[in-house]
Tab-separated table of C-alpha atoms and ligand atoms in Angstrom:
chain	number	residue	atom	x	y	z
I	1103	UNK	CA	3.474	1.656	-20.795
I	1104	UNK	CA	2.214	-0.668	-18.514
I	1105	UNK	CA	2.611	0.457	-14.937
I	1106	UNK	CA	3.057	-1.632	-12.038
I	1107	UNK	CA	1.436	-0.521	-9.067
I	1108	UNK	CA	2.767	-2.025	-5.456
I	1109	UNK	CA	2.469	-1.329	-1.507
I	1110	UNK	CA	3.055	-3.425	1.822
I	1111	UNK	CA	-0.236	-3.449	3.937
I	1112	UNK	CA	-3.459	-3.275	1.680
I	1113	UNK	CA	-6.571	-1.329	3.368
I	1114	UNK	CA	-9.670	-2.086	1.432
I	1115	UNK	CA	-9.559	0.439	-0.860
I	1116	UNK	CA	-6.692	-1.105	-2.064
I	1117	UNK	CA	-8.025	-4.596	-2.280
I	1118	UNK	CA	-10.790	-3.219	-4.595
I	1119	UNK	CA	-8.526	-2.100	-6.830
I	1120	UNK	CA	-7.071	-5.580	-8.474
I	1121	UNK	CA	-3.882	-3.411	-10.196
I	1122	UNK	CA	-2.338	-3.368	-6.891
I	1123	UNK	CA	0.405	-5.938	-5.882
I	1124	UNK	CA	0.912	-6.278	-2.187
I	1125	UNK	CA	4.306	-7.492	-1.207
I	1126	UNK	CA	6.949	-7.708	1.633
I	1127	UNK	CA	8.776	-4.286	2.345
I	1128	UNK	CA	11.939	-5.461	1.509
I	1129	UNK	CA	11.082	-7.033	-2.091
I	1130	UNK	CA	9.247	-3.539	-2.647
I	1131	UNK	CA	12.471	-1.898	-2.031
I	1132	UNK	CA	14.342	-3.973	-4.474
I	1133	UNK	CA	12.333	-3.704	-7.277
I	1134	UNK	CA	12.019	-0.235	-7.328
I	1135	UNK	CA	15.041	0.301	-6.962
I	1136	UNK	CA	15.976	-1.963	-9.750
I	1137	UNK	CA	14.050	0.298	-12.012
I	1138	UNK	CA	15.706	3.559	-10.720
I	1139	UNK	CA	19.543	2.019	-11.165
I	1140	UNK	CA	17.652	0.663	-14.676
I	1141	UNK	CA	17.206	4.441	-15.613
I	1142	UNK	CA	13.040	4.154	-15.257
I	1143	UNK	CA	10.789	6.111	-12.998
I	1144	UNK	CA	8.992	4.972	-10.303
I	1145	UNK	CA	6.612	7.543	-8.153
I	1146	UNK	CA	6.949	6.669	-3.637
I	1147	UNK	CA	5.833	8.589	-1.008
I	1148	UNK	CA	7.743	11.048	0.789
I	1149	UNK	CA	7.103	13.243	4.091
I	1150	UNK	CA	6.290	16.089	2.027
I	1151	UNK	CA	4.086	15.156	-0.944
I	1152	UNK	CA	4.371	11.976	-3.239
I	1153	UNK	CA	7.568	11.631	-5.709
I	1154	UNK	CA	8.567	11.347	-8.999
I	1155	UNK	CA	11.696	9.466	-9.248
I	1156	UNK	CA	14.514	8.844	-11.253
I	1157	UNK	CA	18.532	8.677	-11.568
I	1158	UNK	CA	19.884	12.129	-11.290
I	1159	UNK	CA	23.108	11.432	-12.381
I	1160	UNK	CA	21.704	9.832	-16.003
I	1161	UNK	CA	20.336	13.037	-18.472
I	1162	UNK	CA	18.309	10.331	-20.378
I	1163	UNK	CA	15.987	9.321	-16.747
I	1164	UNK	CA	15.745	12.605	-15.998
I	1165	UNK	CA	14.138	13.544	-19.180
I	1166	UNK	CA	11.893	10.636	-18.434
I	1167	UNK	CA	10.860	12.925	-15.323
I	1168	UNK	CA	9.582	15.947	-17.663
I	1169	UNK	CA	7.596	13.453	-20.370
I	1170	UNK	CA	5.909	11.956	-17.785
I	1171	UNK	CA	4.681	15.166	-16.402
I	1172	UNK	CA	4.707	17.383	-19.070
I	1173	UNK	CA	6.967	19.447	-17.399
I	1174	UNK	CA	8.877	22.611	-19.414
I	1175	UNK	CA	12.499	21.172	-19.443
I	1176	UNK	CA	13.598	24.923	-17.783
I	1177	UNK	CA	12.222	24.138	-14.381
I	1178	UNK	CA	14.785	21.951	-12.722
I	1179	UNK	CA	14.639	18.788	-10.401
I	1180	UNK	CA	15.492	18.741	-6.999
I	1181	UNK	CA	18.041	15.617	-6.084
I	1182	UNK	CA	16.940	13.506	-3.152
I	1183	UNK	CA	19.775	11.510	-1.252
I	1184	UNK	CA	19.906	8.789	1.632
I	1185	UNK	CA	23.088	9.946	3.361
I	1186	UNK	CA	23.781	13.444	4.780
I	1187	UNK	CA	27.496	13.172	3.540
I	1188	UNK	CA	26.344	12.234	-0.026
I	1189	UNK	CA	25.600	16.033	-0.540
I	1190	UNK	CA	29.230	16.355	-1.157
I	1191	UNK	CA	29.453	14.439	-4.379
I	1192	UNK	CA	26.742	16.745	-6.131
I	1193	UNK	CA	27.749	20.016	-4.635
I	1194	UNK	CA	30.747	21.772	-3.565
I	1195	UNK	CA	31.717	25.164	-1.164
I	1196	UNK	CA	29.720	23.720	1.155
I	1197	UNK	CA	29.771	27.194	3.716
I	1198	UNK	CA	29.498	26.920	7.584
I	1199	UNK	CA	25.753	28.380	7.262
I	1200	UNK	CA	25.064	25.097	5.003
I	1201	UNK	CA	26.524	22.747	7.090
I	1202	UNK	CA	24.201	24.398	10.356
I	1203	UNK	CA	21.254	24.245	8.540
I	1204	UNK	CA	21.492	20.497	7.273
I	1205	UNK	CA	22.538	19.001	10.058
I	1206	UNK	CA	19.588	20.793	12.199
I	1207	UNK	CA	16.997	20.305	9.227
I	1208	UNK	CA	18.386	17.238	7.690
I	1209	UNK	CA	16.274	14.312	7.341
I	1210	UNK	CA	13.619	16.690	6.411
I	1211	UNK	CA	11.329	19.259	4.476
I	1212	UNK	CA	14.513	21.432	3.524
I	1213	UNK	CA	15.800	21.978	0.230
I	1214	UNK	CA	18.824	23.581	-0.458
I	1215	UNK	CA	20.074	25.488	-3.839
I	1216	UNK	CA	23.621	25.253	-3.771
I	1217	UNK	CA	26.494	25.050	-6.404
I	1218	UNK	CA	26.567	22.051	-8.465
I	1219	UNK	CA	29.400	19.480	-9.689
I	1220	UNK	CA	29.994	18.205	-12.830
I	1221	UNK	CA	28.950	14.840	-12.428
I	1222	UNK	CA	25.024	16.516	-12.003
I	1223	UNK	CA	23.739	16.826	-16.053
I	1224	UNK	CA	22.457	20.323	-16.511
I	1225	UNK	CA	19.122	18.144	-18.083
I	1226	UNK	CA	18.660	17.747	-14.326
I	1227	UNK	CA	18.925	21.283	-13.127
I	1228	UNK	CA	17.691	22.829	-16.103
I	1229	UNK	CA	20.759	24.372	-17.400
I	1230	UNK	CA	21.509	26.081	-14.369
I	1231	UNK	CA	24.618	25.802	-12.575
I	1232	UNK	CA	23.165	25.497	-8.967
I	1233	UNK	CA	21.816	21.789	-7.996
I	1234	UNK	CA	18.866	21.780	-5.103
I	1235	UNK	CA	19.127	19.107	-2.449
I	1236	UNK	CA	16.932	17.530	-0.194
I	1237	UNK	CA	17.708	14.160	2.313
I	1238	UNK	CA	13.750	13.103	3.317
I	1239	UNK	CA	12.890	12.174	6.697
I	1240	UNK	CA	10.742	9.186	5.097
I	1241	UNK	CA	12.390	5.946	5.865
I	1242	UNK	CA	10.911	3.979	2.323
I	1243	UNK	CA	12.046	6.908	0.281
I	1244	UNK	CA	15.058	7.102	2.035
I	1245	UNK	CA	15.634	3.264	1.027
I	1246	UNK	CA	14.570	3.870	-2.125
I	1247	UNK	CA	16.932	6.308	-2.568
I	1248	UNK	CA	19.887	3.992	-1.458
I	1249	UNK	CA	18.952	1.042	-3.360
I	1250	UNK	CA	18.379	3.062	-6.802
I	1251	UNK	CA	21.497	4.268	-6.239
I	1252	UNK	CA	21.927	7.068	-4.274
I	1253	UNK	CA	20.988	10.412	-6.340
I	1254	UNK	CA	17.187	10.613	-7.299
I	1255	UNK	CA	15.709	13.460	-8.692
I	1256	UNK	CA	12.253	13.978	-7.841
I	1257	UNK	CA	9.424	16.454	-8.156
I	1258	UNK	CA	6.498	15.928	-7.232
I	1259	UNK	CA	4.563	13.229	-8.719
I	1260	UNK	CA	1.300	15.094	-10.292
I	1261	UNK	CA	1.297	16.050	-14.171
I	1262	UNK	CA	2.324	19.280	-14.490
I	1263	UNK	CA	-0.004	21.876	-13.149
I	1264	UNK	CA	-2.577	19.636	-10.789
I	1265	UNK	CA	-1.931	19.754	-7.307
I	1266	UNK	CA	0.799	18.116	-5.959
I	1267	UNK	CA	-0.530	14.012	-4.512
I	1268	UNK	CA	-0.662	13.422	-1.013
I	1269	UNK	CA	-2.152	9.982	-1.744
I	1270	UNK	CA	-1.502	6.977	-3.215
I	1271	UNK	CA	-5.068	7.534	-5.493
I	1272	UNK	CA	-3.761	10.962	-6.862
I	1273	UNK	CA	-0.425	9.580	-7.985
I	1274	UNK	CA	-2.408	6.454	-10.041
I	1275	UNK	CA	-4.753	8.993	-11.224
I	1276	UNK	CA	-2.111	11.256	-12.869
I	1277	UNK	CA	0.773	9.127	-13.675
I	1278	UNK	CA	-1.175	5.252	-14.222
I	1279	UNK	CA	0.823	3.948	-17.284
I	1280	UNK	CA	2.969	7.023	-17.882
I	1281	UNK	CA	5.523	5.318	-15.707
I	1282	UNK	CA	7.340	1.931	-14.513
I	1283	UNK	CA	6.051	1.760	-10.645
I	1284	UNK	CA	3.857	3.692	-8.601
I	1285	UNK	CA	4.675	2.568	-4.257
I	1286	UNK	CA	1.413	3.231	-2.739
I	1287	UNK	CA	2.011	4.137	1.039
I	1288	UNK	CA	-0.183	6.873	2.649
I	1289	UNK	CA	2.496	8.250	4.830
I	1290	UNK	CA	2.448	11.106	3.866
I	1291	UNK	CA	2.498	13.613	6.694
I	1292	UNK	CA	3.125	17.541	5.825
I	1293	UNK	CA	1.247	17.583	2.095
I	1294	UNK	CA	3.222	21.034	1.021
I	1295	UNK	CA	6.242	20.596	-0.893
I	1296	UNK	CA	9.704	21.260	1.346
I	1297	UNK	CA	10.838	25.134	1.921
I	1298	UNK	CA	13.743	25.601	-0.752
I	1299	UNK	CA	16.341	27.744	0.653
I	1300	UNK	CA	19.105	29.329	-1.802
I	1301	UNK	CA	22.467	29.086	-0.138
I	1302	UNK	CA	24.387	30.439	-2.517
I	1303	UNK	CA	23.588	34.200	-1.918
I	1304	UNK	CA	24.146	36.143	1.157
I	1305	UNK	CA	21.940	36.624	3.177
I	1306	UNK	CA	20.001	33.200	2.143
I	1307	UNK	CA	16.946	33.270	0.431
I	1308	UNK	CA	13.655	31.242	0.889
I	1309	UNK	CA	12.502	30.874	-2.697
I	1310	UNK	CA	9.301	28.321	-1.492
I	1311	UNK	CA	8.005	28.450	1.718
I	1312	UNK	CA	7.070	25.180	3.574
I	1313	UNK	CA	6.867	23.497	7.039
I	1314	UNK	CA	10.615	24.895	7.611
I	1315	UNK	CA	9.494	28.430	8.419
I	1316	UNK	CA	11.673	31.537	8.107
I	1317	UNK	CA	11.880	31.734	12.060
I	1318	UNK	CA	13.080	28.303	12.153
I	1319	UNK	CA	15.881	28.943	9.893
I	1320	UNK	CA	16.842	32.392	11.617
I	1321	UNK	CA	16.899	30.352	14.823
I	1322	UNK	CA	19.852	28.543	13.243
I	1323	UNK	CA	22.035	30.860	10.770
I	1324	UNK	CA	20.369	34.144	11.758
I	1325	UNK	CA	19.409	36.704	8.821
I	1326	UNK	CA	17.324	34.661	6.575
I	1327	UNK	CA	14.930	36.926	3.275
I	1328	UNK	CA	11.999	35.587	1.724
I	1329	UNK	CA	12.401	36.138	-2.104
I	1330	UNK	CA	11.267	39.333	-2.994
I	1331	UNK	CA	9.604	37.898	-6.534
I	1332	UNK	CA	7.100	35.601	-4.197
I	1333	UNK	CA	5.202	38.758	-3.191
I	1334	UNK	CA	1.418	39.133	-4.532
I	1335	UNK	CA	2.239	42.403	-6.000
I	1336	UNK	CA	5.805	41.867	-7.178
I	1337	UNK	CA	7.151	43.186	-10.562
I	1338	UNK	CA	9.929	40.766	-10.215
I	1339	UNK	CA	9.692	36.915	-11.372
I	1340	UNK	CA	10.216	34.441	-8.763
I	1341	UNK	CA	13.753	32.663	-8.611
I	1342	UNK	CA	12.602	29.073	-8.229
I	1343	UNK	CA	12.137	28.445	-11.856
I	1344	UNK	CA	8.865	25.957	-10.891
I	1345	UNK	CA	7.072	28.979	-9.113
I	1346	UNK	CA	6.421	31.391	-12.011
I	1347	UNK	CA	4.309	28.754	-13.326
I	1348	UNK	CA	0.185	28.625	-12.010
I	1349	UNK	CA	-0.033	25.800	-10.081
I	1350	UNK	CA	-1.879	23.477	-8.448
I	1351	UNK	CA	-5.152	24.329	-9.957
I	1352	UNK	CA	-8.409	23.058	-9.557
I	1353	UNK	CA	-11.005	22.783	-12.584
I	1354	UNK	CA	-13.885	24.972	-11.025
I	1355	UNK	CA	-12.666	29.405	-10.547
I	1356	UNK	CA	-11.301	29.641	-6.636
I	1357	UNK	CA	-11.676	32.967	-5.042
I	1358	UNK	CA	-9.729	33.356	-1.845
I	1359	UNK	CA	-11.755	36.217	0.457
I	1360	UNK	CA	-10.055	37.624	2.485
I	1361	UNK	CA	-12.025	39.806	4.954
I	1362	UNK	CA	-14.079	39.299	8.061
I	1363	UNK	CA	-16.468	36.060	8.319
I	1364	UNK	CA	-19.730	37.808	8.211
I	1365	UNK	CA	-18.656	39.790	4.727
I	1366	UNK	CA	-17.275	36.241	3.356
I	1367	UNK	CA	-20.639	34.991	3.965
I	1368	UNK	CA	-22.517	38.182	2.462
I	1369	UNK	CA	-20.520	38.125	-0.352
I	1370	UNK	CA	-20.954	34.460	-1.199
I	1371	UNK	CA	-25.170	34.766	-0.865
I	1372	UNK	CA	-24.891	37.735	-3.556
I	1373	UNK	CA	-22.840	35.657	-5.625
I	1374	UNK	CA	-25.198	33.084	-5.363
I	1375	UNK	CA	-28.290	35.620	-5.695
I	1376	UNK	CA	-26.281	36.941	-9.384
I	1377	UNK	CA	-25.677	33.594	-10.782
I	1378	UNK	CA	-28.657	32.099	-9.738
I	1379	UNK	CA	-29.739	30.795	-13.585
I	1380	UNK	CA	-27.777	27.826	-14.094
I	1381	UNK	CA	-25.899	28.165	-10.775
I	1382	UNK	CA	-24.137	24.435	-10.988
I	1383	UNK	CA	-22.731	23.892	-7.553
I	1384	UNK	CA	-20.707	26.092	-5.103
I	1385	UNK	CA	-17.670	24.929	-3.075
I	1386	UNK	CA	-16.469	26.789	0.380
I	1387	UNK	CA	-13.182	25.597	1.810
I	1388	UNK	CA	-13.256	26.833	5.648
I	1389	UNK	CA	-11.796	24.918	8.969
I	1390	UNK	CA	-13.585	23.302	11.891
I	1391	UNK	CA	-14.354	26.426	13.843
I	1392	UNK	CA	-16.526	28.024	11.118
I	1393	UNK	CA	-18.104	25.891	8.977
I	1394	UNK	CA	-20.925	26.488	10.901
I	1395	UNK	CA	-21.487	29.606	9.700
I	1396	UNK	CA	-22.073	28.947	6.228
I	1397	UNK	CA	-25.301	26.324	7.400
I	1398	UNK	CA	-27.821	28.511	6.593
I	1399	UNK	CA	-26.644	28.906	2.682
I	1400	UNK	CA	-26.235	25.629	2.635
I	1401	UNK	CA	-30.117	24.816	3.565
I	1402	UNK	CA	-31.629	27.589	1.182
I	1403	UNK	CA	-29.623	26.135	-1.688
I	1404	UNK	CA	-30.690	22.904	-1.384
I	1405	UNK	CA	-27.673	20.413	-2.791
I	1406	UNK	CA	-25.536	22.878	-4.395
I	1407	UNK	CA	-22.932	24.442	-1.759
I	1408	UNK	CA	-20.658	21.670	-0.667
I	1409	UNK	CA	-18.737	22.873	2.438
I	1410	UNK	CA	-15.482	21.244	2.857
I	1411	UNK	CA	-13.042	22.076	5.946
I	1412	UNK	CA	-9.433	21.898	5.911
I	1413	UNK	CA	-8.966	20.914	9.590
I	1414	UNK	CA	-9.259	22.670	13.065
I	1415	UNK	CA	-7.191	25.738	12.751
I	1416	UNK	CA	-5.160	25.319	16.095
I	1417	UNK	CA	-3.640	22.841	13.962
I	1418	UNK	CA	-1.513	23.857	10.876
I	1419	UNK	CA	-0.280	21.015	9.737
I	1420	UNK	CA	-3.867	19.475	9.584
I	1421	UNK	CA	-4.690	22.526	7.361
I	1422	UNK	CA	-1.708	22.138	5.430
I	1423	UNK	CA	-1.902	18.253	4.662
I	1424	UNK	CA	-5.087	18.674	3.867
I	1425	UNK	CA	-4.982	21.208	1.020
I	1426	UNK	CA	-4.112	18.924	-2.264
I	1427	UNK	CA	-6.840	16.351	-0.794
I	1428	UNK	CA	-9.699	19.298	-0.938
I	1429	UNK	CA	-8.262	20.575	-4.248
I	1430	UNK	CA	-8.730	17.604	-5.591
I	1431	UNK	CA	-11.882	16.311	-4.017
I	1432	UNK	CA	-13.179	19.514	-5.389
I	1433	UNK	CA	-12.660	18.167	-9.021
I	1434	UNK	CA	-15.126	15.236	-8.844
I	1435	UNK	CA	-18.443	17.420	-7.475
I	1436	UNK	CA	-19.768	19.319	-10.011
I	1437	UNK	CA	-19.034	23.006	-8.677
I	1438	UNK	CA	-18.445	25.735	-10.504
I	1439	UNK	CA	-16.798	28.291	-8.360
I	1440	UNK	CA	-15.049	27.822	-4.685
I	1441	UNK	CA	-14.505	30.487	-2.417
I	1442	UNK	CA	-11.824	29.824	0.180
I	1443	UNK	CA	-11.358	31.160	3.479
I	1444	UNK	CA	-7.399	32.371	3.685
I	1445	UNK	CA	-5.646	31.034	6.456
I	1446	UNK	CA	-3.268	33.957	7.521
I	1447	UNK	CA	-3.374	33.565	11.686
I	1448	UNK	CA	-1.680	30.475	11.570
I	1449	UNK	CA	2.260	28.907	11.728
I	1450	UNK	CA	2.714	27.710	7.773
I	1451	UNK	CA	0.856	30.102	6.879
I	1452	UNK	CA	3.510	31.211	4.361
I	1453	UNK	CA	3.263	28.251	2.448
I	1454	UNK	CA	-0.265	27.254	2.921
I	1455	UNK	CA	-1.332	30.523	1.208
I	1456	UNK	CA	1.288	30.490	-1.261
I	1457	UNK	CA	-0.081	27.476	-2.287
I	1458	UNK	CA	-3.658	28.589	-2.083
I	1459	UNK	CA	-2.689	31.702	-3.819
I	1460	UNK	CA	-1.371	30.346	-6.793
I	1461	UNK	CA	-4.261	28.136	-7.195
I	1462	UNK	CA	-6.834	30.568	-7.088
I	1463	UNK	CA	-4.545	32.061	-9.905
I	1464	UNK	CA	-4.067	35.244	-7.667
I	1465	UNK	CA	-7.662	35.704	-8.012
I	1466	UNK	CA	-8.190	37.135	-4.284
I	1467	UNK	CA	-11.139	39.280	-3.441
I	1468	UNK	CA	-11.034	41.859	-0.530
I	1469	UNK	CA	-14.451	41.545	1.314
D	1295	LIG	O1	8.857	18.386	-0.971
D	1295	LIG	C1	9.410	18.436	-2.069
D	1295	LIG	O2	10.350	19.222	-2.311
D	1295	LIG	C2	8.907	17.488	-3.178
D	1295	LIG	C3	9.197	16.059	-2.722
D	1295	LIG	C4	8.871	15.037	-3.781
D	1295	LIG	O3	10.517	15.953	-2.282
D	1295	LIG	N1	9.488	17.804	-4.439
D	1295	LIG	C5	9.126	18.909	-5.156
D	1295	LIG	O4	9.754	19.034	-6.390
D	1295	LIG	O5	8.339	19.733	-4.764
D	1295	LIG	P1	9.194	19.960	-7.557
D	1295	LIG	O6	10.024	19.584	-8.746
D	1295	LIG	O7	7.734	19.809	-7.703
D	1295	LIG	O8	9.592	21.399	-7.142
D	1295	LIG	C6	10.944	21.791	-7.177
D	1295	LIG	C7	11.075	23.284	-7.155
D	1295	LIG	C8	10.683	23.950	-8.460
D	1295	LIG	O9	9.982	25.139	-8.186
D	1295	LIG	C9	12.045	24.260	-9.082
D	1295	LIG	O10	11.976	25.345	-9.961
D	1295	LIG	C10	12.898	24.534	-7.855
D	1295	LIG	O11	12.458	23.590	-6.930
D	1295	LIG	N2	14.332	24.306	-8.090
D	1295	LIG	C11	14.967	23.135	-8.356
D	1295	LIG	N3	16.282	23.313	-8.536
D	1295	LIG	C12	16.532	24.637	-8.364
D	1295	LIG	C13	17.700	25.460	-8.433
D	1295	LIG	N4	18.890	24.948	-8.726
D	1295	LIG	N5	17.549	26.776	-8.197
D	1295	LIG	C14	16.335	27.300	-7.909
D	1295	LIG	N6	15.181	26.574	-7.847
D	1295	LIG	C15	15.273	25.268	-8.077
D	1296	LIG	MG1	5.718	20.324	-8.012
């Protein structure tokens, strides 16, 4: 399938690459969502991370969805809508809690799991009877939304177990003629997927942690858990179907350390020393205020430990938008290994190491 690729304002990089159409922000609008009301899938940029989109209300889109990522057909979608009061035609017992928490949260990086009509096709929510919801702050993927016709489901628009695109480049490279339309538009702004919030149990449950934090939400409706199956040393599967599954991992074995600075950096030289036949490349992932520290590897292994930082850490969202972009950065140098820093002392930091977590495969090493 031959995918078209459009955006409104070209930067260079665009302009080198001769696939992409620039056109007015109106006819962009209108064609995608042509293809959406058509039953096709067309990827656009949301606050959180880029899209997948398709007509939630038609089974045979939504399966579209799952080919294109290679997605197992049990993890459901989450339906994105343009109106606050469209919620009602997908979901029903709406409780008082529900209706606090959207209109504080709503346009935004909320999802909520709540019970699902009959008009929603269970090849949308998996076969479950609960439909998740979110109404994006993003005003192009809010338009898209309208003019495909009101109901899109969309994940996020990687293939299946890659991290999740931030950019306009990670979308092409994952899903370049798997799909009608990519809408390249680097507006992206938080780069972790929305907190999902289950408000159909009492008290509610976060089942993925995001830039809505748990305080946030007990600000609003008071008593809010964290799902007990997202634990590092839980027995228990998570709820959110998607996050049993590894995630977001990059080619090259990432260790998160978690320790003091001086150990991370011991540790990392006596890797180094062990491996040091065929050692191909190392990758640290730190922030601003100490990738100083790891200089002196750096000189006595000439070429071969690429320090990458994440942001200044006074700054969470910096760290947080940042995270898919390293990830994947990390997968075109030749390393081998990457230790990463955790980022624990920090607001997000829920989400930013669940997401770190899971790509390092759990692999965490007390230093
Ligand atoms: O920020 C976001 O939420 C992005 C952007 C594109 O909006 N979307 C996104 O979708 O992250 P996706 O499909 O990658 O992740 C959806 C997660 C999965 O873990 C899925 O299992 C869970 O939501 N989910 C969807 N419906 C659910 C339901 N009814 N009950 C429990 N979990 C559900
Ligand atoms: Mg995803």
């Amino acid at each position: 399938m031959k995918t078209k690729i459009i955006t409104t304002n070209t930067t260079k990089k665009e302009q080198q690459n001769k696939n992409i159409q620039t056109v007015e922000y109106s006819q962009l609008v209108k064609e995608a969502g042509a293809i959406l009301r058509a039953g096709g899938v067309v990827a656009f940029p949301t606050e959180t991370v880029y899209g997948l989109g398709a007509n939630a209300l038609d089974e045979e889109a939504a399966k579209k969805i799952y080919a294109a990522k290679g997605r197992p057909s049990d993890n459901p979608l989450i339906i994105h809508i343009g109106e606050i009061e469209d919620v009602g035609h997908i979901a029903s017992n709406l409780s008082t809690k529900t209706e606090m928490v959207m209109k504080t949260f709503w346009p935004g990086a909320l999802t909520l799991v709540l019970e699902k009509k009959d008009c929603v096709p269970q090849g949308t929510t998996g076969g479950l009877d609960t439909v998740a919801v979110r109404m994006p702050s993003h005003k192009m993927a809010r338009d898209i939304i309208g003019a495909g016709g009101g109901y899109i489901a969309a994940p996020s628009a990687n293939v299946s177990g890659r991290p999740s695109p931030t950019k306009g480049e990670h979308v092409i490279e994952d899903m370049e003629d798997r799909i009608d339309m990519i809408v390249v538009n680097d507006t992206v702004e938080i780069g972790v997927e929305s907190t999902i919030l289950d408000m159909t149990v009492d008290p509610p449950q976060i089942l993925r942690p995001g830039a809505i934090t748990r305080e946030m939400l007990m600000d609003v409706i008071g008593y809010v858990e964290l799902d007990k199956g997202l634990a590092l040393d839980s027995k228990e599967a998570p709820k959110a179907p998607g996050m049993k599954y590894r995630h977001y991992a990059p080619k090259a074995t990432l260790s998160i350390l978690e320790g003091d600075n001086p150990n991370r950096v011991k540790y990392i030289q006596g890797e180094i020393q062990s491996r040091n036949q065929g050692l191909q490349g190392i990758g640290i992932i730190t922030r601003e205020q100490n990738k100083e520290m790891y200089e002196s590897l750096k000189k006595e292994n000439n070429g071969k430990i690429h320090i990458i930082s994440l942001g200044d850490d006074s700054k969470a969202e910096e760290i947080a938008s940042n995270l898919y972009k390293v990830l994947r950065d990390f997968d075109k140098i030749e390393v081998s290994h990457i230790y990463s820093e955790s980022f624990w002392d920090m607001e997000m930091s829920e989400a930013i190491m669940n997401r770190l977590n899971k790509a390092a495969g759990y692999n965490i090493v007390r230093v």
